[in-house]
mmCIF file with all atom_site columns, C-alpha atoms in Angstrom:
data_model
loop_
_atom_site.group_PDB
_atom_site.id
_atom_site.type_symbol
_atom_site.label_atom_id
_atom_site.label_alt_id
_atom_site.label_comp_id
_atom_site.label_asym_id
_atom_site.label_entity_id
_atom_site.label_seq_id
_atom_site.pdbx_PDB_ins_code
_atom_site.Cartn_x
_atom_site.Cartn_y
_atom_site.Cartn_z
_atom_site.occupancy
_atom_site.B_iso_or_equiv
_atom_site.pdbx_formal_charge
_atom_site.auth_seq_id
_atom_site.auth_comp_id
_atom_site.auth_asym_id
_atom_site.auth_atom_id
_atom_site.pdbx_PDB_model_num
ATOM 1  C CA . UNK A 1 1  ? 0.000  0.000  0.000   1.00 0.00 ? 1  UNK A CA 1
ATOM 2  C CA . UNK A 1 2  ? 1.130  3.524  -0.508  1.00 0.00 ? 2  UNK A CA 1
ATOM 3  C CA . UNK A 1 3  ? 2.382  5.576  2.554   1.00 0.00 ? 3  UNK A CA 1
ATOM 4  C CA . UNK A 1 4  ? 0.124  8.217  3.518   1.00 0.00 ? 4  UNK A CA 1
ATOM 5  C CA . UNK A 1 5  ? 2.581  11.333 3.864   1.00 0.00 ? 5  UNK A CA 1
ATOM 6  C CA . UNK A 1 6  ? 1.196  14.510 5.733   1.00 0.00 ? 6  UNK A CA 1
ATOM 7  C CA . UNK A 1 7  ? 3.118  17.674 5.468   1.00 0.00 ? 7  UNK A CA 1
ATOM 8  C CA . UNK A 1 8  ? 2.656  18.835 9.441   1.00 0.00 ? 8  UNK A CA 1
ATOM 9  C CA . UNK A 1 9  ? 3.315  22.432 9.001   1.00 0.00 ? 9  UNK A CA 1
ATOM 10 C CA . UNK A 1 10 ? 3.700  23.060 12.259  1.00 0.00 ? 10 UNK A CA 1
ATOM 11 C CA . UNK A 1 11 ? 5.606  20.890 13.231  1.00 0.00 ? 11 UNK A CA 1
ATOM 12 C CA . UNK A 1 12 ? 8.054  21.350 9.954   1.00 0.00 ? 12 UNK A CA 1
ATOM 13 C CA . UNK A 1 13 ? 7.869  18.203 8.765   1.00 0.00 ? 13 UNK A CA 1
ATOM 14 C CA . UNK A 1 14 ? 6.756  15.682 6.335   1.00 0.00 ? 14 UNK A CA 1
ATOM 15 C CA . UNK A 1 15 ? 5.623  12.143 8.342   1.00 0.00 ? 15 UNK A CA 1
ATOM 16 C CA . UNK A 1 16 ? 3.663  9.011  8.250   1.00 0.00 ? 16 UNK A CA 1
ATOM 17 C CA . UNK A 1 17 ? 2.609  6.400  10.408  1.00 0.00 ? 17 UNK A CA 1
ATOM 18 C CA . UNK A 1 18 ? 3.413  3.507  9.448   1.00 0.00 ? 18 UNK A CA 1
ATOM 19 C CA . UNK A 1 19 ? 2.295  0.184  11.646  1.00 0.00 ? 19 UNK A CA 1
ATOM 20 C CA . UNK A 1 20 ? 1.233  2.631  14.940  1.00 0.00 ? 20 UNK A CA 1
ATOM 21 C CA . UNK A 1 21 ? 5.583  4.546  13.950  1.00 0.00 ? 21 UNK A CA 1
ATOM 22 C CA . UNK A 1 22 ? 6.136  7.945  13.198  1.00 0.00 ? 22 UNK A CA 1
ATOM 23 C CA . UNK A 1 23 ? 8.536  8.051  10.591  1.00 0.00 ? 23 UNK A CA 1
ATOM 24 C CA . UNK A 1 24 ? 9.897  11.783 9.556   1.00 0.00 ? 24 UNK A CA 1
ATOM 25 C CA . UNK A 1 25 ? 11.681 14.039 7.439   1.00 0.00 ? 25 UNK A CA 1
ATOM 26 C CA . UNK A 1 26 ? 11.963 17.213 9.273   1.00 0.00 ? 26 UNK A CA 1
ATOM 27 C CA . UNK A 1 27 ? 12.754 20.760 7.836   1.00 0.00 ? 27 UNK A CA 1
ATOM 28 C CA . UNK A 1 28 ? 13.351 24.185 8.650   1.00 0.00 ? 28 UNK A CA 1
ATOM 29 C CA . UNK A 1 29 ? 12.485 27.122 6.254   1.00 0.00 ? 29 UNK A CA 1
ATOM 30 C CA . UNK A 1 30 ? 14.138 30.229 6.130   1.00 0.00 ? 30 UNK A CA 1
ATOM 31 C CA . UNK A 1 31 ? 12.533 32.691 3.677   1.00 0.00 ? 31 UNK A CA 1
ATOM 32 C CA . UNK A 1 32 ? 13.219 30.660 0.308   1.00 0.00 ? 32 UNK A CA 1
ATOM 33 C CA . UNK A 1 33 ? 15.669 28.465 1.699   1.00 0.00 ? 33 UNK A CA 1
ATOM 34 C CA . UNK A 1 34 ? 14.757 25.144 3.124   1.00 0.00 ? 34 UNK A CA 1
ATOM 35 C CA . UNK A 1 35 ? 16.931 22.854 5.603   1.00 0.00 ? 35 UNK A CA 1
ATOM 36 C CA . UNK A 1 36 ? 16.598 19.615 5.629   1.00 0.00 ? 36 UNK A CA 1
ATOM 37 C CA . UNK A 1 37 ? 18.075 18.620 8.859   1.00 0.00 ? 37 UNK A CA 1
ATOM 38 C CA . UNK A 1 38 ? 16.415 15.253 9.658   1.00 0.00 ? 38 UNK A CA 1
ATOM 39 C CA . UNK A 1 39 ? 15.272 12.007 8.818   1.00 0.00 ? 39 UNK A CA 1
ATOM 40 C CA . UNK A 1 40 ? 13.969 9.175  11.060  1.00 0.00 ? 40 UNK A CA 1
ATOM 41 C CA . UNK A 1 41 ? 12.295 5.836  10.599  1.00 0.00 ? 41 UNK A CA 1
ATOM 42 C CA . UNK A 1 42 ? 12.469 3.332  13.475  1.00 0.00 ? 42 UNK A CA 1
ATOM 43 C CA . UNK A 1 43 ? 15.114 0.566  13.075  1.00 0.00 ? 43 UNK A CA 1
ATOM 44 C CA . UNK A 1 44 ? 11.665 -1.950 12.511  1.00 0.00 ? 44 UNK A CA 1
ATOM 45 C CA . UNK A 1 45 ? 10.909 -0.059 9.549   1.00 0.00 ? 45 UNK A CA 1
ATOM 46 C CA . UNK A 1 46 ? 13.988 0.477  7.808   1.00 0.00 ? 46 UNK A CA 1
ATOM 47 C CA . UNK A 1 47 ? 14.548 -0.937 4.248   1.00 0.00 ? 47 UNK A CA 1
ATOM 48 C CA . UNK A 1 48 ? 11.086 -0.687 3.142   1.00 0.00 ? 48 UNK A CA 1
ATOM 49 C CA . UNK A 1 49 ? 11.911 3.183  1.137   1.00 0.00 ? 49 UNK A CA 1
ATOM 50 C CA . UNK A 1 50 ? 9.842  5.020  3.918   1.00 0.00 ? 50 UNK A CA 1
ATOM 51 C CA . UNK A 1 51 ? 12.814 7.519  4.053   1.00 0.00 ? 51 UNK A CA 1
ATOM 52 C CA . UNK A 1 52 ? 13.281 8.069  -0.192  1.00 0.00 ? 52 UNK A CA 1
ATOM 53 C CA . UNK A 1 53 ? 9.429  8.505  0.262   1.00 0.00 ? 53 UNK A CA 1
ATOM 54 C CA . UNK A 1 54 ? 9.255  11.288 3.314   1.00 0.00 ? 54 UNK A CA 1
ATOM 55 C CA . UNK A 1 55 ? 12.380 12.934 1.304   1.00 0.00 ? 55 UNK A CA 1
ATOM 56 C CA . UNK A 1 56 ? 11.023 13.318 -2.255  1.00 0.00 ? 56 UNK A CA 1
ATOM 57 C CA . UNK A 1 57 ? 7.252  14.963 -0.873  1.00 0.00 ? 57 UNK A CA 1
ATOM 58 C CA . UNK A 1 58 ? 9.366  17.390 1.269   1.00 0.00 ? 58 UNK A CA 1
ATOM 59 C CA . UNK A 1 59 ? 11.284 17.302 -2.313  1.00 0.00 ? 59 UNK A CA 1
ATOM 60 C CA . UNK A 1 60 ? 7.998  18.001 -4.630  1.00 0.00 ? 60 UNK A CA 1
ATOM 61 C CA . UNK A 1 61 ? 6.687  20.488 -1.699  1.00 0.00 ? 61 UNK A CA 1
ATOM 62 C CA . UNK A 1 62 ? 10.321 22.599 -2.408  1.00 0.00 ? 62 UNK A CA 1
ATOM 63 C CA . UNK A 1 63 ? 10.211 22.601 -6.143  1.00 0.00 ? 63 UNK A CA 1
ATOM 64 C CA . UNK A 1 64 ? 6.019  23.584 -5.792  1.00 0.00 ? 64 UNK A CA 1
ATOM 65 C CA . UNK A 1 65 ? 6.893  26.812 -2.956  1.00 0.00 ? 65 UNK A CA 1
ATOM 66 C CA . UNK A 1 66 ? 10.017 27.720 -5.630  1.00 0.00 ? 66 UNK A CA 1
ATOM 67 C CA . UNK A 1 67 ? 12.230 26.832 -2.672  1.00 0.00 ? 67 UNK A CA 1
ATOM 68 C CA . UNK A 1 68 ? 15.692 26.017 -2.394  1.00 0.00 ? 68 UNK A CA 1
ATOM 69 C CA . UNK A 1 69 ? 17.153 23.026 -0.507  1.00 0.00 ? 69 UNK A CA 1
ATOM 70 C CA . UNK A 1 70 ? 20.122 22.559 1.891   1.00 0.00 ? 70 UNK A CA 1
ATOM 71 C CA . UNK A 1 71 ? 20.073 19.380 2.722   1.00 0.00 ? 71 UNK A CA 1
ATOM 72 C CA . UNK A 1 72 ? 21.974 19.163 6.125   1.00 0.00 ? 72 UNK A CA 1
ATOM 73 C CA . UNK A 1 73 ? 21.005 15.385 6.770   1.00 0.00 ? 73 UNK A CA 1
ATOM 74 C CA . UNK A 1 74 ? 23.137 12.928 5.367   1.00 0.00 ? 74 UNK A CA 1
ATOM 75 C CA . UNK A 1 75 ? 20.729 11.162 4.168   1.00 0.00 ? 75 UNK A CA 1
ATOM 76 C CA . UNK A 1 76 ? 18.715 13.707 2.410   1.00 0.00 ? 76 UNK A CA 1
ATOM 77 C CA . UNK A 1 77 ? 22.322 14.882 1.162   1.00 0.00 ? 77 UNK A CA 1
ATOM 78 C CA . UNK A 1 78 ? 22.732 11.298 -0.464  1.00 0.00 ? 78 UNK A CA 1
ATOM 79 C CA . UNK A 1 79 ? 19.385 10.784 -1.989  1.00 0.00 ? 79 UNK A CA 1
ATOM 80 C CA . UNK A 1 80 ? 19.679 13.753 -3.674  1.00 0.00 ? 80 UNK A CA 1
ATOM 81 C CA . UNK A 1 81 ? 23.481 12.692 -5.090  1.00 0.00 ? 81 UNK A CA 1
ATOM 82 C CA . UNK A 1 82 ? 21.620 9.670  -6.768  1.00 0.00 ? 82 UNK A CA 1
ATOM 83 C CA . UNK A 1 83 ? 18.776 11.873 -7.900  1.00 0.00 ? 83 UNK A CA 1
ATOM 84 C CA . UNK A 1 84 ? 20.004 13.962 -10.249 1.00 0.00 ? 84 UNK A CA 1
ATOM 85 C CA . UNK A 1 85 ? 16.232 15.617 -11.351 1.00 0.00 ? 85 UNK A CA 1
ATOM 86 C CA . UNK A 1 86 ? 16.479 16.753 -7.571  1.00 0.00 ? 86 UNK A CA 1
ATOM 87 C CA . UNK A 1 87 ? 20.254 18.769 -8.075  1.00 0.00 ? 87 UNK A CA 1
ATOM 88 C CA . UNK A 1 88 ? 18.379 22.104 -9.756  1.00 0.00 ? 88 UNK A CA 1
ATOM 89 C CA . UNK A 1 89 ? 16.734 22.523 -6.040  1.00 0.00 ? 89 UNK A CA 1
ATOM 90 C CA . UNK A 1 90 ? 20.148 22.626 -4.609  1.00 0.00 ? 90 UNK A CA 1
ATOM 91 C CA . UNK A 1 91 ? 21.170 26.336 -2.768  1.00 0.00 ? 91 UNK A CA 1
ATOM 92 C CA . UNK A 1 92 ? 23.825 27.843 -4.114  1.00 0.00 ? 92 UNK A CA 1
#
């Protein structure tokens, strides 16, 4: 089944609940610059592309707002490597 991803605003992030576990991809935004600083998926969940997922809506929600990225977690920094269509979203 798809994962049902909910951009919490509030909270600045992206998350689902997956099996009763929050899984994230957290942000902060700074004018037209966006950060993102986090990523987390519990250790039962890992493997299934929850992460890729939570990445590439906060991703699509960038490239919708005309935002540039920063992406200061290592693994948003890494999806995007192997991503090339994500590399125009990159701050300069």
């Amino acid at each position: 089944a798809p994962l049902d991803i909910r951009h919490n605003e509030a909270a600045s992030r992206f998350e689902a609940l997956v099996e009763g576990q929050l899984c994230v991809a957290a942000y902060h935004r700074l004018g037209a610059i966006v950060d993102l600083n986090h990523t987390s998926v519990p250790r039962s969940l890992e493997g299934r592309g929850i992460s890729a997922a939570l990445v590439q809506a906060a991703l699509d929600w960038a490239r919708a707002e005309g935002l540039q990225v920063r992406p200061l977690c290592s693994y948003v920094a890494a999806y995007m490597r192997r991503h090339p269509a994500t590399q125009d979203l990159l701050a300069r």
